[in-house]
Amino acid sequence: MDRQVAALCGGVIDLHTEADLRSKLARSLQENRPLRIKLGADPTAPDIHLGHAVVLTKLRQFQELGHRVIFLIGDFTARIGDPSGKKEMRPMLDEAAIAENANTYTKQVFKILNPDQTEIRFNSEWMGKLNAAGVVSLAANMTVARMLERDDFEKRYTEGRPIGIHEFLYPLVQGYDSVALEADVEIGGSDQLFNLLVGRELQKSHGQEPQVVMTVPLLEGIDARFENGKIVGAKMSKSLGNYVGIEEAPEAQFGKLMSISDPLMWRYYRLLSGKSSTEIDAMQKGVEEETIHPMAAKKGLAHLLVQRFHSPEAADRAQQDFETRFSKREIPTDLPEFEIEATVDDGAGLIHILREAKLASSGKEARRSCQQGAVRIEGEKITDPNYVLTPGSQVVVQVGRRKMARITVIAKS
RNA sequence: GGAGGGAUUCCCGAGUGGCCAAAGGGGGCAGGCUGUAAACCUGCUGCGGUAUCGCUUCGGAGGUUCGAAUCCUCCUCCCUCCA
C-alpha cells in the first residue's frame, strides 16, 4: 500500500489529499473495485506530444495497479468554442470534425494507455441536457470570492485586466463532468489545479465523495535552457514548435531528444521514463561523477521513448541513423530522393536544386548557405552558387549537417 | 457614453518626409569548437539564378508630395483612464 502510494505520487506537484487517496485505494482493494481515474481532454488539437504524455504516463501507472481510466473528451466545450485565446478566433467545431479529432486523439492515446482499462466519454452526453436553469443552479455552487482565489484570475483582477464571465463557467463545467462521471481521482497539468478542485466542491455539494486531485508538472519544450540552476523555457506546445510528437518518425523523435540540454534530460527522465526515482538518482550521480557519459544517458532516454511510441526495432534503427549521421558524419542510406529536371541545356544550377529538393526555402537562402560553406556535393564543399550539375548526375547533396538529399538531374525535356 | 494611447519584418522594439529592406535585442540558420548538450567566437537572417538592379513589406483603403513606415482623410482591431 505504501509502495503504491509512493509510486503514484512520484513526480506529482499537488495532491488533494493523500488521506483521501489512501482510503480510496484501501476500499478499492477491499471491495475489488477499480478506481475511476478521470482525465479531461480538448478535442481541438488532435496531435499529442510528450507534454501530454506526462499525464498519460501517470494514468498508465494507475492502470497497472488495476484501475480504470475515464478519458473524457470535452466535445461540448469545443462546440461552444472557448473564446479565451481569441487571437485566432477559434472556430466552432462541428460534430463531424470533433468526432474525427476525437478519433485520432484516442488512437494516439492508446500508445500509452491500455485500451481495455480505458473508457471514452463525451461531456455533451450530460452537458447537452443542462438547460439555463441547470447552469444557474450549477453556478450557485460557487462564489466570486472563491473564483478569485484562482491565481491567474486574481492576478488579472488586481491588474485591472478583463475576466470574461464565461471564464468563470469553464471550471464549473469541468467540475460538473466529475459529478456526472463519479470520478474517484482526476489528474491534470498543474495549471488545471483550480479546475480540478472545483470538481471536488461540486461533488461534495452533489452528495458525492470528493475526487482526489493530482496535478503533474507541465513539461518544458525541447528548447528549454538551464540558467541559474533552474530549467527555463516555455511549456511544450505544437504552436511553439518545441515538441516531440508521439506519432513522429522514430529518427525525428530520437534526434529531437538528443538535442535537448543535459539538465532537461533529467526532467524528461523523471516525468516520462517510468523509471523509479532511485534509479534515476543513481544515473544522475553517475553522470556527475563522470562514470556515465551524459550522451549515453541521453541516448538511453531517446531509445526508451522511441521504443514506447514505435517499437524496439525502430528505436535501434533510429539510434543507428543518429550515430552514422552525426557521430560518424557518414551519409545514411535512406535519404529523400529528388529528380530534378535541368533548367538550362547544360544542366541544373545549384541554387535551383537546393530549392527544389527543399534543402533551402528560397534562392536567397540557398545562395547564403553556399557562400557560407554549408553546401557539399558528394562530400565536397561547394562554395560557388553558380555551380551546375549536368544532366544524368546522381549525387548526394548536403546543406549543413542536418539537411541532405539524393539528387538525380534529368535532361531538359 | 466620454477622453486618450497604440498597431513596424518570425518575436520584442527603434524609427515622425529622402542617407530605410528599415537600428538594437531575441530567435533561427550556417561556420569554428563539440557529445546535433551547454558555454564561447564568426558570418548570415524579405524575395528575384549571381543583381552599383528590380520587386514586395511598416494594420486596411484612399490622398498630399519629385519622394511616405513617417504628413492628411476614412476604416478595422487592441489597450488605458473616466462614467
mmCIF file of N, CA and C in Angstrom, chain A residues 55-160:
data_model
loop_
_atom_site.group_PDB
_atom_site.id
_atom_site.type_symbol
_atom_site.label_atom_id
_atom_site.label_comp_id
_atom_site.label_asym_id
_atom_site.label_seq_id
_atom_site.Cartn_x
_atom_site.Cartn_y
_atom_site.Cartn_z
ATOM 1 N N VAL A 55 1.044 13.227 -18.294
ATOM 2 C CA VAL A 55 -0.151 12.870 -17.553
ATOM 3 C C VAL A 55 -0.615 11.463 -17.933
ATOM 4 N N LEU A 56 -0.416 11.103 -19.194
ATOM 5 C CA LEU A 56 -0.821 9.771 -19.640
ATOM 6 C C LEU A 56 0.031 8.684 -18.982
ATOM 7 N N THR A 57 1.305 9.013 -18.796
ATOM 8 C CA THR A 57 2.192 8.063 -18.132
ATOM 9 C C THR A 57 1.705 7.817 -16.701
ATOM 10 N N LYS A 58 1.268 8.890 -16.078
ATOM 11 C CA LYS A 58 0.730 8.765 -14.722
ATOM 12 C C LYS A 58 -0.528 7.897 -14.721
ATOM 13 N N LEU A 59 -1.382 8.109 -15.687
ATOM 14 C CA LEU A 59 -2.597 7.298 -15.780
ATOM 15 C C LEU A 59 -2.263 5.825 -16.006
ATOM 16 N N ARG A 60 -1.261 5.638 -16.817
ATOM 17 C CA ARG A 60 -0.833 4.278 -17.103
ATOM 18 C C ARG A 60 -0.417 3.569 -15.803
ATOM 19 N N GLN A 61 0.223 4.318 -14.931
ATOM 20 C CA GLN A 61 0.611 3.745 -13.637
ATOM 21 C C GLN A 61 -0.618 3.269 -12.872
ATOM 22 N N PHE A 62 -1.653 4.067 -12.918
ATOM 23 C CA PHE A 62 -2.896 3.669 -12.246
ATOM 24 C C PHE A 62 -3.441 2.386 -12.873
ATOM 25 N N GLN A 63 -3.379 2.342 -14.191
ATOM 26 C CA GLN A 63 -3.894 1.143 -14.873
ATOM 27 C C GLN A 63 -3.121 -0.092 -14.478
ATOM 28 N N GLU A 64 -1.826 0.094 -14.339
ATOM 29 C CA GLU A 64 -1.006 -1.060 -13.978
ATOM 30 C C GLU A 64 -1.362 -1.583 -12.595
ATOM 31 N N LEU A 65 -1.964 -0.704 -11.790
ATOM 32 C CA LEU A 65 -2.414 -1.133 -10.470
ATOM 33 C C LEU A 65 -3.876 -1.586 -10.519
ATOM 34 N N GLY A 66 -4.396 -1.699 -11.734
ATOM 35 C CA GLY A 66 -5.728 -2.265 -11.888
ATOM 36 C C GLY A 66 -6.859 -1.265 -11.977
ATOM 37 N N HIS A 67 -6.551 0.004 -12.051
ATOM 38 C CA HIS A 67 -7.636 0.990 -12.053
ATOM 39 C C HIS A 67 -8.084 1.337 -13.464
ATOM 40 N N ARG A 68 -9.204 2.067 -13.506
ATOM 41 C CA ARG A 68 -9.856 2.310 -14.777
ATOM 42 C C ARG A 68 -9.732 3.790 -15.146
ATOM 43 N N VAL A 69 -9.332 4.055 -16.367
ATOM 44 C CA VAL A 69 -9.193 5.444 -16.804
ATOM 45 C C VAL A 69 -10.430 5.878 -17.574
ATOM 46 N N ILE A 70 -10.972 7.031 -17.181
ATOM 47 C CA ILE A 70 -12.076 7.602 -17.931
ATOM 48 C C ILE A 70 -11.495 8.756 -18.734
ATOM 49 N N PHE A 71 -11.424 8.562 -20.017
ATOM 50 C CA PHE A 71 -10.862 9.584 -20.889
ATOM 51 C C PHE A 71 -12.019 10.436 -21.394
ATOM 52 N N LEU A 72 -12.097 11.641 -20.862
ATOM 53 C CA LEU A 72 -13.243 12.488 -21.158
ATOM 54 C C LEU A 72 -12.914 13.497 -22.244
ATOM 55 N N ILE A 73 -13.682 13.463 -23.305
ATOM 56 C CA ILE A 73 -13.467 14.412 -24.381
ATOM 57 C C ILE A 73 -14.462 15.549 -24.257
ATOM 58 N N GLY A 74 -13.938 16.750 -24.140
ATOM 59 C CA GLY A 74 -14.789 17.918 -23.920
ATOM 60 C C GLY A 74 -15.406 18.414 -25.212
ATOM 61 N N ASP A 75 -16.225 17.592 -25.809
ATOM 62 C CA ASP A 75 -16.808 17.978 -27.101
ATOM 63 C C ASP A 75 -17.812 19.116 -26.952
ATOM 64 N N PHE A 76 -18.502 19.138 -25.811
ATOM 65 C CA PHE A 76 -19.474 20.209 -25.601
ATOM 66 C C PHE A 76 -18.760 21.560 -25.543
ATOM 67 N N THR A 77 -17.733 21.594 -24.754
ATOM 68 C CA THR A 77 -16.934 22.803 -24.596
ATOM 69 C C THR A 77 -16.371 23.255 -25.940
ATOM 70 N N ALA A 78 -15.902 22.307 -26.707
ATOM 71 C CA ALA A 78 -15.320 22.638 -28.003
ATOM 72 C C ALA A 78 -16.372 23.193 -28.945
ATOM 73 N N ARG A 79 -17.590 22.695 -28.795
ATOM 74 C CA ARG A 79 -18.644 23.142 -29.693
ATOM 75 C C ARG A 79 -19.005 24.603 -29.420
ATOM 76 N N ILE A 80 -18.931 24.982 -28.162
ATOM 77 C CA ILE A 80 -19.182 26.375 -27.821
ATOM 78 C C ILE A 80 -18.043 27.239 -28.338
ATOM 79 N N GLY A 81 -16.834 26.708 -28.297
ATOM 80 C CA GLY A 81 -15.684 27.467 -28.761
ATOM 81 C C GLY A 81 -15.156 28.334 -27.653
ATOM 82 N N ASP A 82 -14.167 27.855 -26.969
ATOM 83 C CA ASP A 82 -13.567 28.605 -25.878
ATOM 84 C C ASP A 82 -12.952 29.889 -26.415
ATOM 85 N N PRO A 83 -13.497 31.036 -26.035
ATOM 86 C CA PRO A 83 -13.019 32.278 -26.626
ATOM 87 C C PRO A 83 -11.783 32.856 -25.937
ATOM 88 N N SER A 84 -11.218 32.147 -24.971
ATOM 89 C CA SER A 84 -10.141 32.768 -24.193
ATOM 90 C C SER A 84 -8.904 33.064 -25.045
ATOM 91 N N GLY A 85 -8.618 32.221 -26.017
ATOM 92 C CA GLY A 85 -7.494 32.526 -26.888
ATOM 93 C C GLY A 85 -7.981 33.247 -28.124
ATOM 94 N N LYS A 86 -8.602 34.395 -27.922
ATOM 95 C CA LYS A 86 -9.362 34.982 -29.023
ATOM 96 C C LYS A 86 -8.522 35.587 -30.133
ATOM 97 N N LYS A 87 -7.231 35.479 -30.021
ATOM 98 C CA LYS A 87 -6.369 35.959 -31.079
ATOM 99 C C LYS A 87 -6.679 35.279 -32.405
ATOM 100 N N GLU A 88 -6.859 33.975 -32.310
ATOM 101 C CA GLU A 88 -7.047 33.213 -33.537
ATOM 102 C C GLU A 88 -8.511 33.032 -33.901
ATOM 103 N N MET A 89 -9.372 33.555 -33.044
ATOM 104 C CA MET A 89 -10.800 33.404 -33.258
ATOM 105 C C MET A 89 -11.121 31.940 -33.543
ATOM 106 N N ARG A 90 -10.926 31.179 -32.527
ATOM 107 C CA ARG A 90 -11.089 29.733 -32.650
ATOM 108 C C ARG A 90 -12.453 29.389 -33.242
ATOM 109 N N PRO A 91 -12.456 28.644 -34.313
ATOM 110 C CA PRO A 91 -13.735 28.345 -34.951
ATOM 111 C C PRO A 91 -14.516 27.320 -34.135
ATOM 112 N N MET A 92 -15.813 27.434 -34.192
ATOM 113 C CA MET A 92 -16.623 26.420 -33.546
ATOM 114 C C MET A 92 -16.512 25.149 -34.376
ATOM 115 N N LEU A 93 -16.281 24.083 -33.714
ATOM 116 C CA LEU A 93 -16.133 22.840 -34.449
ATOM 117 C C LEU A 93 -17.496 22.173 -34.600
ATOM 118 N N ASP A 94 -17.707 21.597 -35.757
ATOM 119 C CA ASP A 94 -18.970 20.876 -35.897
ATOM 120 C C ASP A 94 -18.778 19.443 -35.410
ATOM 121 N N GLU A 95 -19.877 18.755 -35.321
ATOM 122 C CA GLU A 95 -19.830 17.425 -34.718
ATOM 123 C C GLU A 95 -18.907 16.476 -35.459
ATOM 124 N N ALA A 96 -18.945 16.563 -36.784
ATOM 125 C CA ALA A 96 -18.121 15.649 -37.576
ATOM 126 C C ALA A 96 -16.641 15.876 -37.289
ATOM 127 N N ALA A 97 -16.245 17.140 -37.249
ATOM 128 C CA ALA A 97 -14.843 17.467 -37.005
ATOM 129 C C ALA A 97 -14.425 16.995 -35.622
ATOM 130 N N ILE A 98 -15.305 17.190 -34.655
ATOM 131 C CA ILE A 98 -14.999 16.765 -33.297
ATOM 132 C C ILE A 98 -14.841 15.262 -33.224
ATOM 133 N N ALA A 99 -15.748 14.554 -33.883
ATOM 134 C CA ALA A 99 -15.688 13.093 -33.874
ATOM 135 C C ALA A 99 -14.375 12.629 -34.493
ATOM 136 N N GLU A 100 -13.980 13.293 -35.570
ATOM 137 C CA GLU A 100 -12.750 12.899 -36.240
ATOM 138 C C GLU A 100 -11.538 13.171 -35.354
ATOM 139 N N ASN A 101 -11.516 14.367 -34.767
ATOM 140 C CA ASN A 101 -10.420 14.701 -33.862
ATOM 141 C C ASN A 101 -10.342 13.722 -32.702
ATOM 142 N N ALA A 102 -11.506 13.430 -32.165
ATOM 143 C CA ALA A 102 -11.554 12.532 -31.010
ATOM 144 C C ALA A 102 -10.976 11.181 -31.381
ATOM 145 N N ASN A 103 -11.268 10.788 -32.598
ATOM 146 C CA ASN A 103 -10.773 9.521 -33.100
ATOM 147 C C ASN A 103 -9.254 9.454 -33.165
ATOM 148 N N THR A 104 -8.671 10.448 -33.831
ATOM 149 C CA THR A 104 -7.213 10.485 -33.931
ATOM 150 C C THR A 104 -6.594 10.616 -32.545
ATOM 151 N N TYR A 105 -7.263 11.390 -31.732
ATOM 152 C CA TYR A 105 -6.771 11.611 -30.379
ATOM 153 C C TYR A 105 -6.663 10.298 -29.618
ATOM 154 N N THR A 106 -7.761 9.562 -29.607
ATOM 155 C CA THR A 106 -7.758 8.336 -28.806
ATOM 156 C C THR A 106 -6.793 7.302 -29.374
ATOM 157 N N LYS A 107 -6.697 7.288 -30.690
ATOM 158 C CA LYS A 107 -5.773 6.343 -31.312
ATOM 159 C C LYS A 107 -4.355 6.569 -30.769
ATOM 160 N N GLN A 108 -3.983 7.837 -30.641
ATOM 161 C CA GLN A 108 -2.647 8.159 -30.153
ATOM 162 C C GLN A 108 -2.495 7.868 -28.667
ATOM 163 N N VAL A 109 -3.572 8.135 -27.948
ATOM 164 C CA VAL A 109 -3.548 7.938 -26.502
ATOM 165 C C VAL A 109 -3.269 6.484 -26.154
ATOM 166 N N PHE A 110 -3.735 5.599 -27.000
ATOM 167 C CA PHE A 110 -3.543 4.173 -26.719
ATOM 168 C C PHE A 110 -2.122 3.686 -26.980
ATOM 169 N N LYS A 111 -1.272 4.587 -27.420
ATOM 170 C CA LYS A 111 0.146 4.231 -27.456
ATOM 171 C C LYS A 111 0.695 4.206 -26.044
ATOM 172 N N ILE A 112 -0.020 4.825 -25.142
ATOM 173 C CA ILE A 112 0.427 4.853 -23.750
ATOM 174 C C ILE A 112 -0.562 4.127 -22.842
ATOM 175 N N LEU A 113 -1.837 4.390 -23.039
ATOM 176 C CA LEU A 113 -2.840 3.769 -22.174
ATOM 177 C C LEU A 113 -3.236 2.379 -22.671
ATOM 178 N N ASN A 114 -3.704 1.592 -21.746
ATOM 179 C CA ASN A 114 -4.224 0.271 -22.078
ATOM 180 C C ASN A 114 -5.710 0.406 -22.436
ATOM 181 N N PRO A 115 -6.068 0.088 -23.680
ATOM 182 C CA PRO A 115 -7.455 0.309 -24.116
ATOM 183 C C PRO A 115 -8.474 -0.501 -23.309
ATOM 184 N N ASP A 116 -8.066 -1.661 -22.838
ATOM 185 C CA ASP A 116 -9.011 -2.496 -22.092
ATOM 186 C C ASP A 116 -9.407 -1.882 -20.764
ATOM 187 N N GLN A 117 -8.585 -0.982 -20.278
ATOM 188 C CA GLN A 117 -8.891 -0.376 -18.983
ATOM 189 C C GLN A 117 -9.242 1.090 -19.150
ATOM 190 N N THR A 118 -9.693 1.444 -20.364
ATOM 191 C CA THR A 118 -9.991 2.836 -20.628
ATOM 192 C C THR A 118 -11.408 2.968 -21.159
ATOM 193 N N GLU A 119 -12.085 3.985 -20.664
ATOM 194 C CA GLU A 119 -13.451 4.247 -21.091
ATOM 195 C C GLU A 119 -13.423 5.635 -21.718
ATOM 196 N N ILE A 120 -14.001 5.786 -22.889
ATOM 197 C CA ILE A 120 -14.008 7.100 -23.520
ATOM 198 C C ILE A 120 -15.398 7.698 -23.423
ATOM 199 N N ARG A 121 -15.461 8.902 -22.925
ATOM 200 C CA ARG A 121 -16.761 9.548 -22.757
ATOM 201 C C ARG A 121 -16.719 10.952 -23.342
ATOM 202 N N PHE A 122 -17.888 11.476 -23.608
ATOM 203 C CA PHE A 122 -18.014 12.829 -24.169
ATOM 204 C C PHE A 122 -18.902 13.648 -23.243
ATOM 205 N N ASN A 123 -18.518 14.875 -22.958
ATOM 206 C CA ASN A 123 -19.313 15.601 -21.979
ATOM 207 C C ASN A 123 -20.598 16.195 -22.550
ATOM 208 N N SER A 124 -20.777 16.130 -23.857
ATOM 209 C CA SER A 124 -22.060 16.575 -24.415
ATOM 210 C C SER A 124 -23.180 15.667 -23.909
ATOM 211 N N GLU A 125 -22.802 14.456 -23.525
ATOM 212 C CA GLU A 125 -23.756 13.470 -23.025
ATOM 213 C C GLU A 125 -24.626 14.063 -21.909
ATOM 214 N N TRP A 126 -24.001 14.786 -20.990
ATOM 215 C CA TRP A 126 -24.789 15.405 -19.915
ATOM 216 C C TRP A 126 -24.875 16.917 -20.034
ATOM 217 N N MET A 127 -23.844 17.538 -20.609
ATOM 218 C CA MET A 127 -23.882 18.997 -20.706
ATOM 219 C C MET A 127 -24.956 19.441 -21.692
ATOM 220 N N GLY A 128 -25.177 18.642 -22.728
ATOM 221 C CA GLY A 128 -26.179 18.991 -23.714
ATOM 222 C C GLY A 128 -27.576 19.073 -23.112
ATOM 223 N N LYS A 129 -27.775 18.358 -22.026
ATOM 224 C CA LYS A 129 -29.096 18.325 -21.404
ATOM 225 C C LYS A 129 -29.279 19.427 -20.367
ATOM 226 N N LEU A 130 -28.183 20.037 -19.994
ATOM 227 C CA LEU A 130 -28.255 21.036 -18.931
ATOM 228 C C LEU A 130 -28.796 22.342 -19.506
ATOM 229 N N ASN A 131 -29.972 22.759 -19.075
ATOM 230 C CA ASN A 131 -30.553 23.998 -19.603
ATOM 231 C C ASN A 131 -30.091 25.201 -18.782
ATOM 232 N N ALA A 132 -30.656 26.349 -19.126
ATOM 233 C CA ALA A 132 -30.231 27.580 -18.460
ATOM 234 C C ALA A 132 -30.420 27.485 -16.952
ATOM 235 N N ALA A 133 -31.534 26.924 -16.558
ATOM 236 C CA ALA A 133 -31.792 26.795 -15.121
ATOM 237 C C ALA A 133 -30.717 25.924 -14.467
ATOM 238 N N GLY A 134 -30.350 24.878 -15.169
ATOM 239 C CA GLY A 134 -29.314 23.988 -14.656
ATOM 240 C C GLY A 134 -27.983 24.710 -14.498
ATOM 241 N N VAL A 135 -27.664 25.518 -15.492
ATOM 242 C CA VAL A 135 -26.403 26.256 -15.456
ATOM 243 C C VAL A 135 -26.403 27.223 -14.269
ATOM 244 N N VAL A 136 -27.543 27.905 -14.089
ATOM 245 C CA VAL A 136 -27.632 28.868 -12.982
ATOM 246 C C VAL A 136 -27.470 28.146 -11.648
ATOM 247 N N SER A 137 -28.126 27.018 -11.508
ATOM 248 C CA SER A 137 -28.009 26.354 -10.213
ATOM 249 C C SER A 137 -26.612 25.762 -10.024
ATOM 250 N N LEU A 138 -25.993 25.407 -11.112
ATOM 251 C CA LEU A 138 -24.596 24.958 -11.047
ATOM 252 C C LEU A 138 -23.715 26.110 -10.557
ATOM 253 N N ALA A 139 -23.963 27.281 -11.141
ATOM 254 C CA ALA A 139 -23.177 28.465 -10.792
ATOM 255 C C ALA A 139 -23.390 28.860 -9.338
ATOM 256 N N ALA A 140 -24.545 28.510 -8.805
ATOM 257 C CA ALA A 140 -24.862 28.867 -7.427
ATOM 258 C C ALA A 140 -23.961 28.144 -6.428
ATOM 259 N N ASN A 141 -23.232 27.139 -6.889
ATOM 260 C CA ASN A 141 -22.330 26.419 -6.000
ATOM 261 C C ASN A 141 -21.017 27.157 -5.763
ATOM 262 N N MET A 142 -20.852 28.240 -6.452
ATOM 263 C CA MET A 142 -19.537 28.888 -6.426
ATOM 264 C C MET A 142 -19.702 30.364 -6.105
ATOM 265 N N THR A 143 -18.736 30.918 -5.421
ATOM 266 C CA THR A 143 -18.817 32.352 -5.146
ATOM 267 C C THR A 143 -17.729 33.069 -5.927
ATOM 268 N N VAL A 144 -17.940 34.367 -6.125
ATOM 269 C CA VAL A 144 -16.958 35.165 -6.850
ATOM 270 C C VAL A 144 -15.639 35.176 -6.076
ATOM 271 N N ALA A 145 -15.753 35.298 -4.758
ATOM 272 C CA ALA A 145 -14.539 35.329 -3.939
ATOM 273 C C ALA A 145 -13.714 34.057 -4.137
ATOM 274 N N ARG A 146 -14.449 32.942 -4.195
ATOM 275 C CA ARG A 146 -13.770 31.667 -4.369
ATOM 276 C C ARG A 146 -13.103 31.613 -5.739
ATOM 277 N N MET A 147 -13.810 32.096 -6.743
ATOM 278 C CA MET A 147 -13.253 32.126 -8.095
ATOM 279 C C MET A 147 -11.977 32.958 -8.140
ATOM 280 N N LEU A 148 -12.014 34.047 -7.405
ATOM 281 C CA LEU A 148 -10.868 34.954 -7.466
ATOM 282 C C LEU A 148 -9.661 34.406 -6.710
ATOM 283 N N GLU A 149 -9.857 33.270 -6.053
ATOM 284 C CA GLU A 149 -8.699 32.651 -5.418
ATOM 285 C C GLU A 149 -7.776 32.049 -6.460
ATOM 286 N N ARG A 150 -8.342 31.787 -7.604
ATOM 287 C CA ARG A 150 -7.515 31.213 -8.649
ATOM 288 C C ARG A 150 -6.439 32.224 -9.043
ATOM 289 N N ASP A 151 -5.215 31.750 -9.075
ATOM 290 C CA ASP A 151 -4.068 32.634 -9.287
ATOM 291 C C ASP A 151 -4.213 33.571 -10.471
ATOM 292 N N ASP A 152 -4.511 32.998 -11.618
ATOM 293 C CA ASP A 152 -4.499 33.867 -12.801
ATOM 294 C C ASP A 152 -5.677 34.841 -12.812
ATOM 295 N N PHE A 153 -6.820 34.397 -12.251
ATOM 296 C CA PHE A 153 -7.944 35.332 -12.148
ATOM 297 C C PHE A 153 -7.580 36.478 -11.191
ATOM 298 N N GLU A 154 -6.990 36.107 -10.063
ATOM 299 C CA GLU A 154 -6.643 37.098 -9.067
ATOM 300 C C GLU A 154 -5.671 38.120 -9.646
ATOM 301 N N LYS A 155 -4.712 37.586 -10.374
ATOM 302 C CA LYS A 155 -3.701 38.455 -10.960
ATOM 303 C C LYS A 155 -4.340 39.429 -11.945
ATOM 304 N N ARG A 156 -5.172 38.869 -12.788
ATOM 305 C CA ARG A 156 -5.825 39.725 -13.778
ATOM 306 C C ARG A 156 -6.738 40.734 -13.098
ATOM 307 N N TYR A 157 -7.417 40.289 -12.045
ATOM 308 C CA TYR A 157 -8.342 41.179 -11.346
ATOM 309 C C TYR A 157 -7.602 42.356 -10.732
ATOM 310 N N THR A 158 -6.503 42.057 -10.035
ATOM 311 C CA THR A 158 -5.773 43.153 -9.383
ATOM 312 C C THR A 158 -5.097 44.052 -10.404
ATOM 313 N N GLU A 159 -4.754 43.480 -11.546
ATOM 314 C CA GLU A 159 -4.123 44.308 -12.568
ATOM 315 C C GLU A 159 -5.153 45.039 -13.420
ATOM 316 N N GLY A 160 -6.411 44.818 -13.124
ATOM 317 C CA GLY A 160 -7.466 45.501 -13.861
ATOM 318 C C GLY A 160 -7.656 44.971 -15.269
#
